Amino acid sequence: MIILDGNSLILADVIKVARSYEEVRLSSQGREQIIASRQIVDKILEEERPVYGISTGFGDFSTIFISKDERAKLQRNLILSHATGVGEHLSEDVVRSAMLLRANSLAKGYSGIRLSTVEMLLNLLNKRICPAIPAKGSVGASGDLAPLSHMVLVMLGEGEAYLNGQLMTGAEALKACDLEPVVLSGKEGLALINGTQIMTAVGTIAWHDAVNLMKAADIAAGLSVEALKGTRAAFDPRISQVRAHPGQVATTQNMLRLTAHSAIIASHINCKKVQDAYSLRCIPQVHGASKDALRRAEETLNVEINAATDNPLIMPETGEAISGGNFHGQPIALVMDYLKLAIAELGNISERRTNRLLDVHLSDLPAFLTAFPGVDSGLMITQYVAAALVSENKVLVHPASADSIPTSANQEDHVSMGTIAARQAREILDNVCNVLAIEMLAAAQGVDFLAPLTPGDGTAKAHQTIRSVVSHLDEDRVPAPDIKTLHNLIASGRIVREVEAVVGKLKIY
């Protein structure tokens, strides 16, 4: 059970709700905070003074005063008119995260929403009703208006939702779970959609999956060091101690633990080669910098998942409704663009290691890792795929936050594009997962050719795990299923779990 008070939610709990269907309810403190802020809104609704979004229109219509008898209609129309999203539906884990984050933000007590409306949102979450939310259409300020409107539609008995994997109307989903549609009151439509919860939800899922990916990248790199007969000298802890970036220190420790007791590395310890290529020698520096970017994203997400991002904010201490800009997604936009680059770089250096594994001029391995060159092409074309994926990432990694297009007749004249950045981070992450799958496929094949010499503690377990699902390439076969299998091995977290069971928890920072 996850208890919401608006202040103490952690990223791990978001993942539990998103993917493990953990039940959620409000704390007594959260309930009290919601009730206190609603009392202020009820008072404002009885007055004849303009307060943005309560007794005025929205955006460029903020100068238009709305009479008492039209204020409920104002909120419903806000949701209907703003549900303009396009594209494929967001994944269930993202939608569930967004619903949780919106409820937690409302529980802070600065939104002026009714307790019953927040409880309705949590009912959808706990009964596993998943609003169908188109992925595209948010510019990241004022918050994620379009996608969050699609979420709220289902609360009104409108729109579409998934229930037990089936797409149906919002009304059908509510009826199936014995829920009655909400009739919005003053301020409630705005309170439900004026926030950054979609970009933060996508970003939280991306962050969580990137933690696993960065550990998998170290495992893949360790296998490549083994197959390419690289040296552990570049992982001397003294090198990182004099440049003490946390990610670099963590990666150095990971590489040493992964390759400990390697008979392959011991077999060439006195060879004439002075140093390895950068893609091997600089693993701690490159992977480590990506880990440091991941840490920065985590810091921002930890703040944002417990933030009030409405406008106006209701101040229970003074009874004020203050108009500001907490809905602006710039903090998330910047760290998602940073995370995009960090993940993409893991793919760039991985592809270079794969290339070395396949190039007979750069390794002691058979050309393209086949025992029958000429007749067989071996893993030749897998590097083409890796090259295509990292090239695609170089387009996706362009910072979304560098762009801004004014909206609402120039009233909203700077926007964050944070939701685009977060979605791109997930797309880049999936591409890099495939790139790492290709590196693991090639590195495992390379290690096979070095038998009977054996790899280190962690790399041996990684090799064993790979070989439990993908066999050695004796002669040409279709590699696509093997790449997909290893992609799933990485994405599921299995290969990280298997290796950590031998060497202990791999470090991120």
Coordinates of C-alpha atoms in Angstrom, one line a residue:
M1 CA 0.0 0.0 0.0
I2 CA 1.4 3.4 -1.0
I3 CA 0.2 6.3 1.1
L4 CA 0.1 9.7 -0.4
D5 CA 0.6 12.9 1.6
G6 CA 2.0 15.1 -1.2
N7 CA 5.5 15.2 0.3
S8 CA 7.1 11.8 0.8
L9 CA 6.6 9.8 -2.5
I10 CA 9.8 8.1 -3.7
L11 CA 10.7 7.0 -7.2
A12 CA 10.7 3.3 -6.2
D13 CA 7.1 3.6 -5.1
V14 CA 6.1 5.1 -8.4
I15 CA 7.5 2.1 -10.2
K16 CA 5.7 -0.3 -7.8
V17 CA 2.4 1.4 -8.7
A18 CA 3.2 1.7 -12.4
R19 CA 4.3 -1.9 -12.9
S20 CA 3.3 -4.0 -9.9
Y21 CA -0.2 -2.5 -9.4
E22 CA 0.5 -1.5 -5.8
E23 CA -2.6 -0.1 -4.2
V24 CA -2.7 3.6 -3.3
R25 CA -4.7 5.7 -0.8
L26 CA -4.5 9.1 0.8
S27 CA -3.0 9.7 4.2
S28 CA -5.1 11.5 6.9
Q29 CA -2.7 14.4 6.4
G30 CA -3.3 14.4 2.7
R31 CA -7.0 14.3 3.1
E32 CA -6.9 17.2 5.5
Q33 CA -4.7 19.3 3.2
I34 CA -7.1 18.7 0.3
I35 CA -10.2 19.7 2.4
A36 CA -8.5 22.9 3.7
S37 CA -7.6 24.2 0.2
R38 CA -11.1 23.3 -1.1
Q39 CA -12.7 25.4 1.5
I40 CA -10.8 28.4 0.2
V41 CA -12.0 27.7 -3.4
D42 CA -15.6 27.4 -2.2
K43 CA -15.3 30.8 -0.7
I44 CA -13.8 32.3 -3.9
L45 CA -16.7 30.8 -5.9
E46 CA -19.2 32.7 -3.9
E47 CA -17.4 36.0 -4.5
E48 CA -17.6 38.3 -7.6
R49 CA -13.9 38.9 -8.0
P50 CA -11.7 37.6 -10.9
V51 CA -9.4 34.7 -10.0
Y52 CA -7.6 32.9 -12.8
G53 CA -9.2 29.6 -13.8
I54 CA -11.9 29.9 -11.1
S55 CA -13.9 32.9 -12.2
T56 CA -12.1 33.7 -15.5
G57 CA -11.4 31.9 -18.7
F58 CA -8.1 30.2 -19.5
G59 CA -4.9 31.3 -21.4
D60 CA -5.7 34.3 -23.6
F61 CA -9.3 34.2 -22.2
S62 CA -8.0 35.1 -18.7
T63 CA -9.5 38.6 -19.1
I64 CA -13.0 37.2 -19.5
F65 CA -15.0 37.0 -16.2
I66 CA -17.2 33.9 -15.8
S67 CA -20.5 34.2 -13.8
K68 CA -21.3 31.9 -10.9
D69 CA -23.8 29.8 -12.9
E70 CA -21.3 29.0 -15.6
R71 CA -18.3 28.1 -13.6
A72 CA -19.0 24.3 -13.4
K73 CA -19.6 24.3 -17.2
L74 CA -16.3 26.2 -17.5
Q75 CA -14.4 23.3 -15.9
R76 CA -16.1 20.6 -18.0
N77 CA -15.5 22.5 -21.2
L78 CA -11.9 22.9 -20.3
I79 CA -11.4 19.1 -20.3
L80 CA -13.4 18.5 -23.4
S81 CA -11.7 21.3 -25.5
H82 CA -8.2 20.4 -24.3
A83 CA -8.4 16.7 -25.1
T84 CA -6.6 17.1 -28.4
G85 CA -3.8 14.5 -28.3
V86 CA -2.7 12.5 -31.3
G87 CA -0.6 9.4 -31.9
E88 CA -0.3 6.0 -30.2
H89 CA -1.5 5.6 -26.7
L90 CA 1.0 6.0 -23.9
S91 CA 2.0 2.7 -22.2
E92 CA 0.1 1.6 -19.2
D93 CA 3.0 2.0 -16.8
V94 CA 3.4 5.7 -17.9
V95 CA -0.4 6.4 -17.5
R96 CA -0.5 4.8 -14.1
S97 CA 2.6 6.8 -13.0
A98 CA 0.9 10.0 -14.2
M99 CA -2.3 9.3 -12.3
L100 CA -0.3 8.6 -9.2
L101 CA 1.8 11.7 -9.5
R102 CA -1.3 13.9 -10.2
A103 CA -3.0 12.5 -7.1
N104 CA 0.1 13.1 -5.0
S105 CA 0.4 16.7 -6.2
L106 CA -3.3 17.3 -5.4
A107 CA -2.7 15.8 -1.9
K108 CA -0.3 18.6 -1.1
G109 CA -3.3 20.9 -0.6
Y110 CA -2.5 23.7 -2.9
S111 CA -4.9 22.9 -5.7
G112 CA -8.4 23.5 -4.3
I113 CA -9.9 20.3 -5.6
R114 CA -12.6 18.3 -3.8
L115 CA -11.6 15.2 -1.8
S116 CA -14.2 13.1 -3.6
T117 CA -12.6 14.0 -7.0
V118 CA -9.1 13.0 -5.9
E119 CA -10.6 9.7 -4.5
M120 CA -12.2 9.1 -7.9
L121 CA -8.8 9.4 -9.6
L122 CA -7.4 6.9 -7.1
N123 CA -10.4 4.6 -7.8
L124 CA -9.4 4.5 -11.4
L125 CA -5.8 3.6 -10.4
N126 CA -6.7 0.9 -7.9
K127 CA -9.4 -0.7 -10.1
R128 CA -6.8 -0.7 -13.0
I129 CA -8.8 1.5 -15.3
C130 CA -6.2 2.9 -17.7
P131 CA -7.2 6.0 -19.6
A132 CA -6.2 5.9 -23.3
I133 CA -3.9 8.9 -23.6
P134 CA -2.4 9.8 -26.9
A135 CA 1.3 10.3 -26.6
K136 CA 1.7 13.5 -28.6
G137 CA 0.4 17.0 -28.2
S138 CA 2.0 18.5 -25.1
V139 CA 4.4 21.5 -25.4
G140 CA 5.3 21.2 -21.7
A141 CA 3.6 24.4 -20.5
S142 CA 1.0 25.1 -19.2
G143 CA 1.9 21.6 -18.0
D144 CA 0.7 18.6 -20.0
L145 CA -2.7 20.0 -20.8
A146 CA -3.7 17.8 -23.8
P147 CA -2.6 14.3 -22.4
L148 CA -3.9 15.0 -18.9
S149 CA -7.3 16.1 -20.4
H150 CA -7.6 12.6 -21.9
M151 CA -6.9 11.2 -18.4
V152 CA -9.7 13.3 -16.9
L153 CA -12.2 12.5 -19.7
V154 CA -12.5 9.0 -18.3
M155 CA -13.4 10.4 -14.8
L156 CA -16.2 12.2 -16.5
G157 CA -17.5 9.1 -18.3
E158 CA -16.0 10.3 -21.6
G159 CA -13.1 9.3 -23.7
E160 CA -11.6 5.8 -23.9
A161 CA -9.9 3.5 -21.4
Y162 CA -8.3 0.1 -21.2
L163 CA -9.7 -2.4 -18.7
N164 CA -8.3 -5.9 -18.5
G165 CA -6.4 -5.2 -21.7
Q166 CA -9.5 -4.2 -23.7
L167 CA -10.2 -0.8 -25.1
M168 CA -13.6 0.6 -24.3
T169 CA -15.4 3.9 -23.7
G170 CA -14.8 5.7 -20.5
A171 CA -18.4 5.2 -19.6
E172 CA -18.2 1.5 -20.1
A173 CA -15.0 1.2 -18.0
L174 CA -16.7 3.1 -15.1
K175 CA -19.8 1.0 -15.3
A176 CA -17.8 -2.2 -15.3
C177 CA -16.2 -1.1 -12.0
D178 CA -19.4 0.3 -10.4
L179 CA -18.1 3.9 -10.5
E180 CA -20.2 7.0 -11.2
P181 CA -18.8 9.8 -13.4
V182 CA -17.6 12.9 -11.7
V183 CA -19.3 16.3 -12.2
L184 CA -16.5 18.8 -12.0
S185 CA -16.9 21.9 -9.7
G186 CA -15.0 25.2 -9.7
K187 CA -11.2 25.0 -10.3
E188 CA -11.3 21.2 -10.5
G189 CA -10.7 20.8 -14.3
L190 CA -7.7 23.2 -14.0
A191 CA -6.4 21.4 -10.9
L192 CA -6.4 18.1 -12.7
I193 CA -4.6 19.1 -15.9
N194 CA -2.4 22.0 -15.1
G195 CA 0.8 20.1 -14.2
T196 CA 3.9 18.3 -15.4
Q197 CA 2.8 14.8 -14.5
I198 CA 2.9 13.2 -18.0
M199 CA 6.5 14.3 -18.7
T200 CA 7.5 13.4 -15.1
A201 CA 5.9 10.0 -15.4
V202 CA 7.6 9.2 -18.7
G203 CA 10.9 10.6 -17.2
T204 CA 10.5 8.4 -14.1
I205 CA 10.1 5.2 -16.2
A206 CA 13.0 6.2 -18.4
W207 CA 15.2 6.9 -15.3
H208 CA 14.3 3.5 -13.8
D209 CA 15.0 1.6 -17.0
A210 CA 18.2 3.6 -17.5
V211 CA 19.5 2.4 -14.2
N212 CA 19.2 -1.2 -15.4
L213 CA 20.6 -0.2 -18.8
M214 CA 23.7 1.4 -17.4
K215 CA 24.5 -1.8 -15.4
A216 CA 24.0 -3.9 -18.5
A217 CA 26.3 -1.6 -20.4
D218 CA 29.1 -2.3 -17.9
I219 CA 28.4 -6.0 -18.3
A220 CA 28.6 -5.8 -22.1
A221 CA 31.8 -3.8 -21.9
G222 CA 33.3 -6.3 -19.5
L223 CA 32.6 -9.1 -22.0
S224 CA 34.2 -7.1 -24.8
V225 CA 37.3 -6.4 -22.7
E226 CA 37.6 -10.2 -22.3
A227 CA 36.9 -11.1 -25.9
L228 CA 39.3 -8.4 -27.2
K229 CA 42.0 -9.3 -24.7
G230 CA 41.9 -5.9 -23.1
T231 CA 43.8 -5.0 -20.0
R232 CA 42.5 -4.2 -16.5
A233 CA 45.3 -1.6 -16.0
A234 CA 43.0 1.2 -17.1
F235 CA 40.7 0.3 -14.3
D236 CA 43.3 0.9 -11.6
P237 CA 41.4 2.7 -8.8
R238 CA 44.1 5.3 -8.4
I239 CA 43.2 6.7 -11.8
S240 CA 39.6 7.4 -10.7
Q241 CA 40.8 8.6 -7.3
V242 CA 42.6 11.6 -8.8
R243 CA 39.5 12.5 -10.9
A244 CA 36.8 11.6 -8.4
H245 CA 33.6 11.8 -10.4
P246 CA 31.2 9.4 -8.7
G247 CA 30.1 7.7 -11.9
Q248 CA 33.7 7.1 -13.0
V249 CA 34.6 5.6 -9.6
A250 CA 31.5 3.4 -9.6
T251 CA 32.2 2.1 -13.2
T252 CA 35.9 1.4 -12.3
Q253 CA 34.7 -0.7 -9.4
N254 CA 32.2 -2.5 -11.5
M255 CA 34.7 -3.4 -14.2
L256 CA 37.2 -4.7 -11.7
R257 CA 34.5 -6.9 -10.1
L258 CA 33.2 -8.1 -13.4
T259 CA 36.6 -9.2 -14.7
A260 CA 38.1 -10.5 -11.4
H261 CA 39.9 -13.8 -11.7
S262 CA 39.8 -13.8 -15.5
A263 CA 42.0 -16.4 -17.0
I264 CA 41.7 -14.7 -20.4
I265 CA 43.1 -11.4 -19.1
A266 CA 45.8 -13.2 -17.1
S267 CA 46.9 -15.1 -20.2
H268 CA 48.2 -11.9 -21.9
I269 CA 49.3 -9.8 -18.9
N270 CA 52.9 -9.6 -20.2
C271 CA 52.0 -8.9 -23.9
K272 CA 53.7 -6.0 -25.8
K273 CA 50.5 -3.9 -26.2
V274 CA 50.9 -0.7 -24.1
Q275 CA 47.3 0.4 -24.0
D276 CA 43.8 -0.3 -25.4
A277 CA 41.7 1.8 -27.7
Y278 CA 39.5 4.4 -26.1
S279 CA 36.3 2.3 -26.4
L280 CA 37.9 -0.1 -23.9
R281 CA 40.4 2.1 -22.0
C282 CA 37.9 5.0 -21.3
I283 CA 34.9 2.8 -20.2
P284 CA 35.0 4.3 -16.7
Q285 CA 35.2 7.9 -18.0
V286 CA 32.4 7.5 -20.6
H287 CA 30.1 5.2 -18.8
G288 CA 30.7 7.1 -15.6
A289 CA 29.7 10.4 -17.1
S290 CA 26.4 8.9 -18.2
K291 CA 25.9 7.6 -14.7
D292 CA 26.5 11.1 -13.3
A293 CA 23.8 12.5 -15.7
L294 CA 21.5 9.8 -14.5
R295 CA 22.1 11.0 -10.9
R296 CA 21.2 14.5 -11.9
A297 CA 17.9 13.3 -13.5
E298 CA 17.1 11.4 -10.3
E299 CA 17.6 14.5 -8.2
T300 CA 15.2 16.6 -10.3
L301 CA 12.6 13.8 -10.5
N302 CA 12.7 13.3 -6.7
V303 CA 11.7 17.0 -6.3
E304 CA 9.1 17.0 -9.1
I305 CA 7.1 13.9 -8.0
N306 CA 6.3 15.8 -4.7
A307 CA 5.7 19.2 -6.3
A308 CA 2.6 21.4 -6.6
T309 CA 2.5 22.4 -10.3
D310 CA -0.9 24.0 -10.5
N311 CA -1.9 27.6 -11.4
P312 CA -3.2 29.3 -9.5
L313 CA -1.9 27.9 -6.2
I314 CA -4.3 28.0 -3.3
M315 CA -2.5 29.1 -0.1
P316 CA -4.3 27.6 2.9
E317 CA -2.3 29.7 5.4
T318 CA -3.5 33.0 4.0
G319 CA -6.5 32.1 1.8
E320 CA -4.8 33.5 -1.3
A321 CA -5.0 32.2 -4.8
I322 CA -1.6 33.1 -6.3
S323 CA -1.0 32.9 -10.0
G324 CA 2.4 31.7 -11.0
G325 CA 4.3 29.3 -13.3
N326 CA 5.0 26.0 -11.5
F327 CA 3.3 24.2 -14.5
H328 CA 6.3 25.0 -16.7
G329 CA 8.2 21.9 -17.5
Q330 CA 11.7 23.3 -17.9
P331 CA 13.3 21.4 -15.0
I332 CA 12.2 18.1 -16.4
A333 CA 12.9 19.1 -20.0
L334 CA 16.5 20.0 -19.3
V335 CA 17.3 16.8 -17.4
M336 CA 15.5 14.6 -19.9
D337 CA 17.6 16.1 -22.7
Y338 CA 20.7 15.5 -20.6
L339 CA 19.6 11.9 -20.0
K340 CA 19.0 11.4 -23.7
L341 CA 22.6 12.3 -24.4
A342 CA 23.9 10.2 -21.5
I343 CA 22.0 7.1 -22.8
A344 CA 22.9 7.7 -26.4
E345 CA 26.6 7.9 -25.5
L346 CA 26.4 4.3 -24.1
G347 CA 25.2 3.2 -27.5
N348 CA 28.0 5.2 -29.4
I349 CA 30.8 3.5 -27.4
S350 CA 29.1 0.1 -27.5
E351 CA 28.9 0.2 -31.3
R352 CA 32.6 0.9 -31.5
R353 CA 33.4 -2.1 -29.3
T354 CA 31.2 -4.3 -31.5
N355 CA 33.1 -3.0 -34.6
R356 CA 36.4 -4.0 -33.0
L357 CA 35.1 -7.4 -32.2
L358 CA 34.1 -8.0 -35.8
D359 CA 37.2 -6.4 -37.5
V360 CA 40.0 -9.0 -37.9
H361 CA 42.5 -6.2 -38.1
L362 CA 41.6 -4.9 -34.6
S363 CA 41.3 -8.2 -32.7
D364 CA 42.8 -11.7 -32.5
L365 CA 39.4 -13.1 -33.4
P366 CA 38.1 -14.6 -36.7
A367 CA 36.8 -12.0 -39.2
F368 CA 33.1 -11.2 -38.3
L369 CA 33.3 -13.9 -35.7
T370 CA 32.7 -16.8 -38.0
A371 CA 34.8 -20.0 -38.3
F372 CA 34.0 -20.1 -42.0
P373 CA 34.8 -16.7 -43.6
G374 CA 33.6 -16.2 -47.1
V375 CA 31.0 -18.9 -47.1
D376 CA 29.5 -17.5 -44.0
S377 CA 29.1 -13.8 -43.1
G378 CA 28.9 -14.4 -39.4
L379 CA 27.8 -11.3 -37.4
M380 CA 28.9 -8.9 -40.1
I381 CA 25.5 -7.2 -40.5
T382 CA 24.8 -6.9 -36.8
Q383 CA 27.2 -4.0 -36.7
Y384 CA 25.3 -2.3 -39.6
V385 CA 22.2 -2.4 -37.3
A386 CA 24.1 -1.0 -34.4
A387 CA 25.4 1.8 -36.6
A388 CA 21.9 2.6 -37.9
L389 CA 20.5 2.7 -34.3
V390 CA 23.2 5.0 -33.0
S391 CA 22.8 7.2 -36.0
E392 CA 19.1 7.5 -35.4
N393 CA 19.9 8.4 -31.8
K394 CA 22.0 11.3 -33.0
V395 CA 18.8 12.8 -34.5
L396 CA 16.7 12.0 -31.4
V397 CA 19.3 13.4 -29.0
H398 CA 18.9 17.0 -30.3
P399 CA 17.6 18.9 -27.3
A400 CA 13.8 19.3 -27.4
S401 CA 14.1 22.0 -24.8
A402 CA 16.1 24.2 -27.2
D403 CA 12.9 24.8 -29.1
S404 CA 9.9 26.9 -28.0
I405 CA 6.8 27.9 -30.0
P406 CA 4.4 30.4 -28.4
T407 CA 0.9 29.3 -27.8
S408 CA -2.5 30.8 -26.7
A409 CA -2.1 34.0 -28.8
N410 CA 1.4 34.6 -27.3
Q411 CA 0.1 34.6 -23.7
E412 CA 2.1 31.4 -23.2
D413 CA 5.1 32.6 -25.1
H414 CA 7.8 30.2 -23.8
V415 CA 7.3 26.5 -23.5
S416 CA 9.5 23.6 -22.4
M417 CA 8.9 20.7 -24.8
G418 CA 9.7 18.5 -21.8
T419 CA 7.3 15.8 -22.7
I420 CA 8.9 15.4 -26.1
A421 CA 12.3 15.2 -24.4
A422 CA 11.1 12.5 -22.0
R423 CA 9.5 10.4 -24.8
Q424 CA 12.7 10.7 -26.9
A425 CA 14.7 9.5 -23.9
R426 CA 12.6 6.3 -23.8
E427 CA 13.0 5.8 -27.6
I428 CA 16.8 6.3 -27.4
L429 CA 16.9 3.9 -24.4
D430 CA 15.2 1.1 -26.4
N431 CA 17.6 1.7 -29.3
V432 CA 20.6 1.4 -27.0
C433 CA 19.2 -1.7 -25.5
N434 CA 19.4 -3.3 -28.9
V435 CA 22.9 -1.9 -29.5
L436 CA 24.0 -3.5 -26.2
A437 CA 22.2 -6.8 -27.2
I438 CA 24.4 -6.8 -30.4
E439 CA 27.5 -6.2 -28.4
M440 CA 26.7 -9.0 -26.0
L441 CA 26.0 -11.3 -29.0
A442 CA 29.4 -10.5 -30.5
A443 CA 31.3 -10.5 -27.3
A444 CA 29.9 -13.9 -26.2
Q445 CA 30.9 -15.3 -29.6
G446 CA 34.4 -13.9 -29.2
V447 CA 34.8 -15.4 -25.7
D448 CA 33.7 -18.8 -27.2
F449 CA 36.7 -18.6 -29.6
L450 CA 39.1 -18.1 -26.7
A451 CA 38.2 -21.3 -24.9
P452 CA 39.5 -23.1 -22.9
L453 CA 40.5 -19.8 -21.3
T454 CA 37.7 -18.5 -19.1
P455 CA 36.5 -15.0 -18.3
G456 CA 36.2 -13.3 -14.9
D457 CA 33.6 -13.9 -12.2
G458 CA 31.0 -11.5 -13.5
T459 CA 31.7 -11.9 -17.2
A460 CA 31.7 -15.7 -16.9
K461 CA 28.2 -15.5 -15.4
A462 CA 27.1 -13.0 -18.1
H463 CA 28.5 -15.4 -20.8
Q464 CA 26.7 -18.3 -19.2
T465 CA 23.4 -16.4 -19.0
I466 CA 23.7 -15.4 -22.7
R467 CA 24.4 -18.9 -23.7
S468 CA 21.4 -20.2 -21.8
V469 CA 19.1 -18.3 -24.3
V470 CA 21.2 -17.9 -27.4
S471 CA 23.5 -20.7 -28.7
H472 CA 27.0 -20.2 -30.3
L473 CA 26.9 -19.3 -34.0
D474 CA 28.3 -22.4 -35.6
E475 CA 27.2 -21.4 -39.1
D476 CA 25.1 -18.6 -40.6
R477 CA 21.5 -18.3 -39.3
V478 CA 19.0 -15.5 -38.9
P479 CA 20.4 -13.2 -36.2
A480 CA 17.3 -11.1 -35.6
P481 CA 15.7 -13.5 -33.1
D482 CA 19.0 -13.7 -31.2
I483 CA 19.1 -9.9 -31.0
K484 CA 15.5 -9.7 -29.8
T485 CA 16.2 -12.4 -27.2
L486 CA 19.2 -10.6 -25.8
H487 CA 17.2 -7.3 -25.9
N488 CA 14.6 -8.9 -23.7
L489 CA 17.3 -10.4 -21.4
I490 CA 18.6 -6.9 -20.8
A491 CA 15.3 -5.0 -20.6
S492 CA 13.8 -7.5 -18.2
G493 CA 16.8 -7.0 -15.9
R494 CA 17.6 -10.7 -15.8
I495 CA 21.2 -10.5 -17.0
V496 CA 21.9 -7.8 -14.3
R497 CA 20.2 -9.9 -11.6
E498 CA 22.2 -13.0 -12.6
V499 CA 25.5 -11.2 -12.6
E500 CA 24.8 -9.3 -9.4
A501 CA 24.0 -12.7 -7.7
V502 CA 27.7 -13.5 -8.3
V503 CA 29.6 -10.2 -7.9
G504 CA 27.2 -8.2 -5.7
K505 CA 25.2 -5.1 -6.6
L506 CA 26.8 -3.1 -9.5
K507 CA 27.2 0.5 -8.6
I508 CA 25.6 3.5 -10.4
Y509 CA 27.0 6.3 -8.3

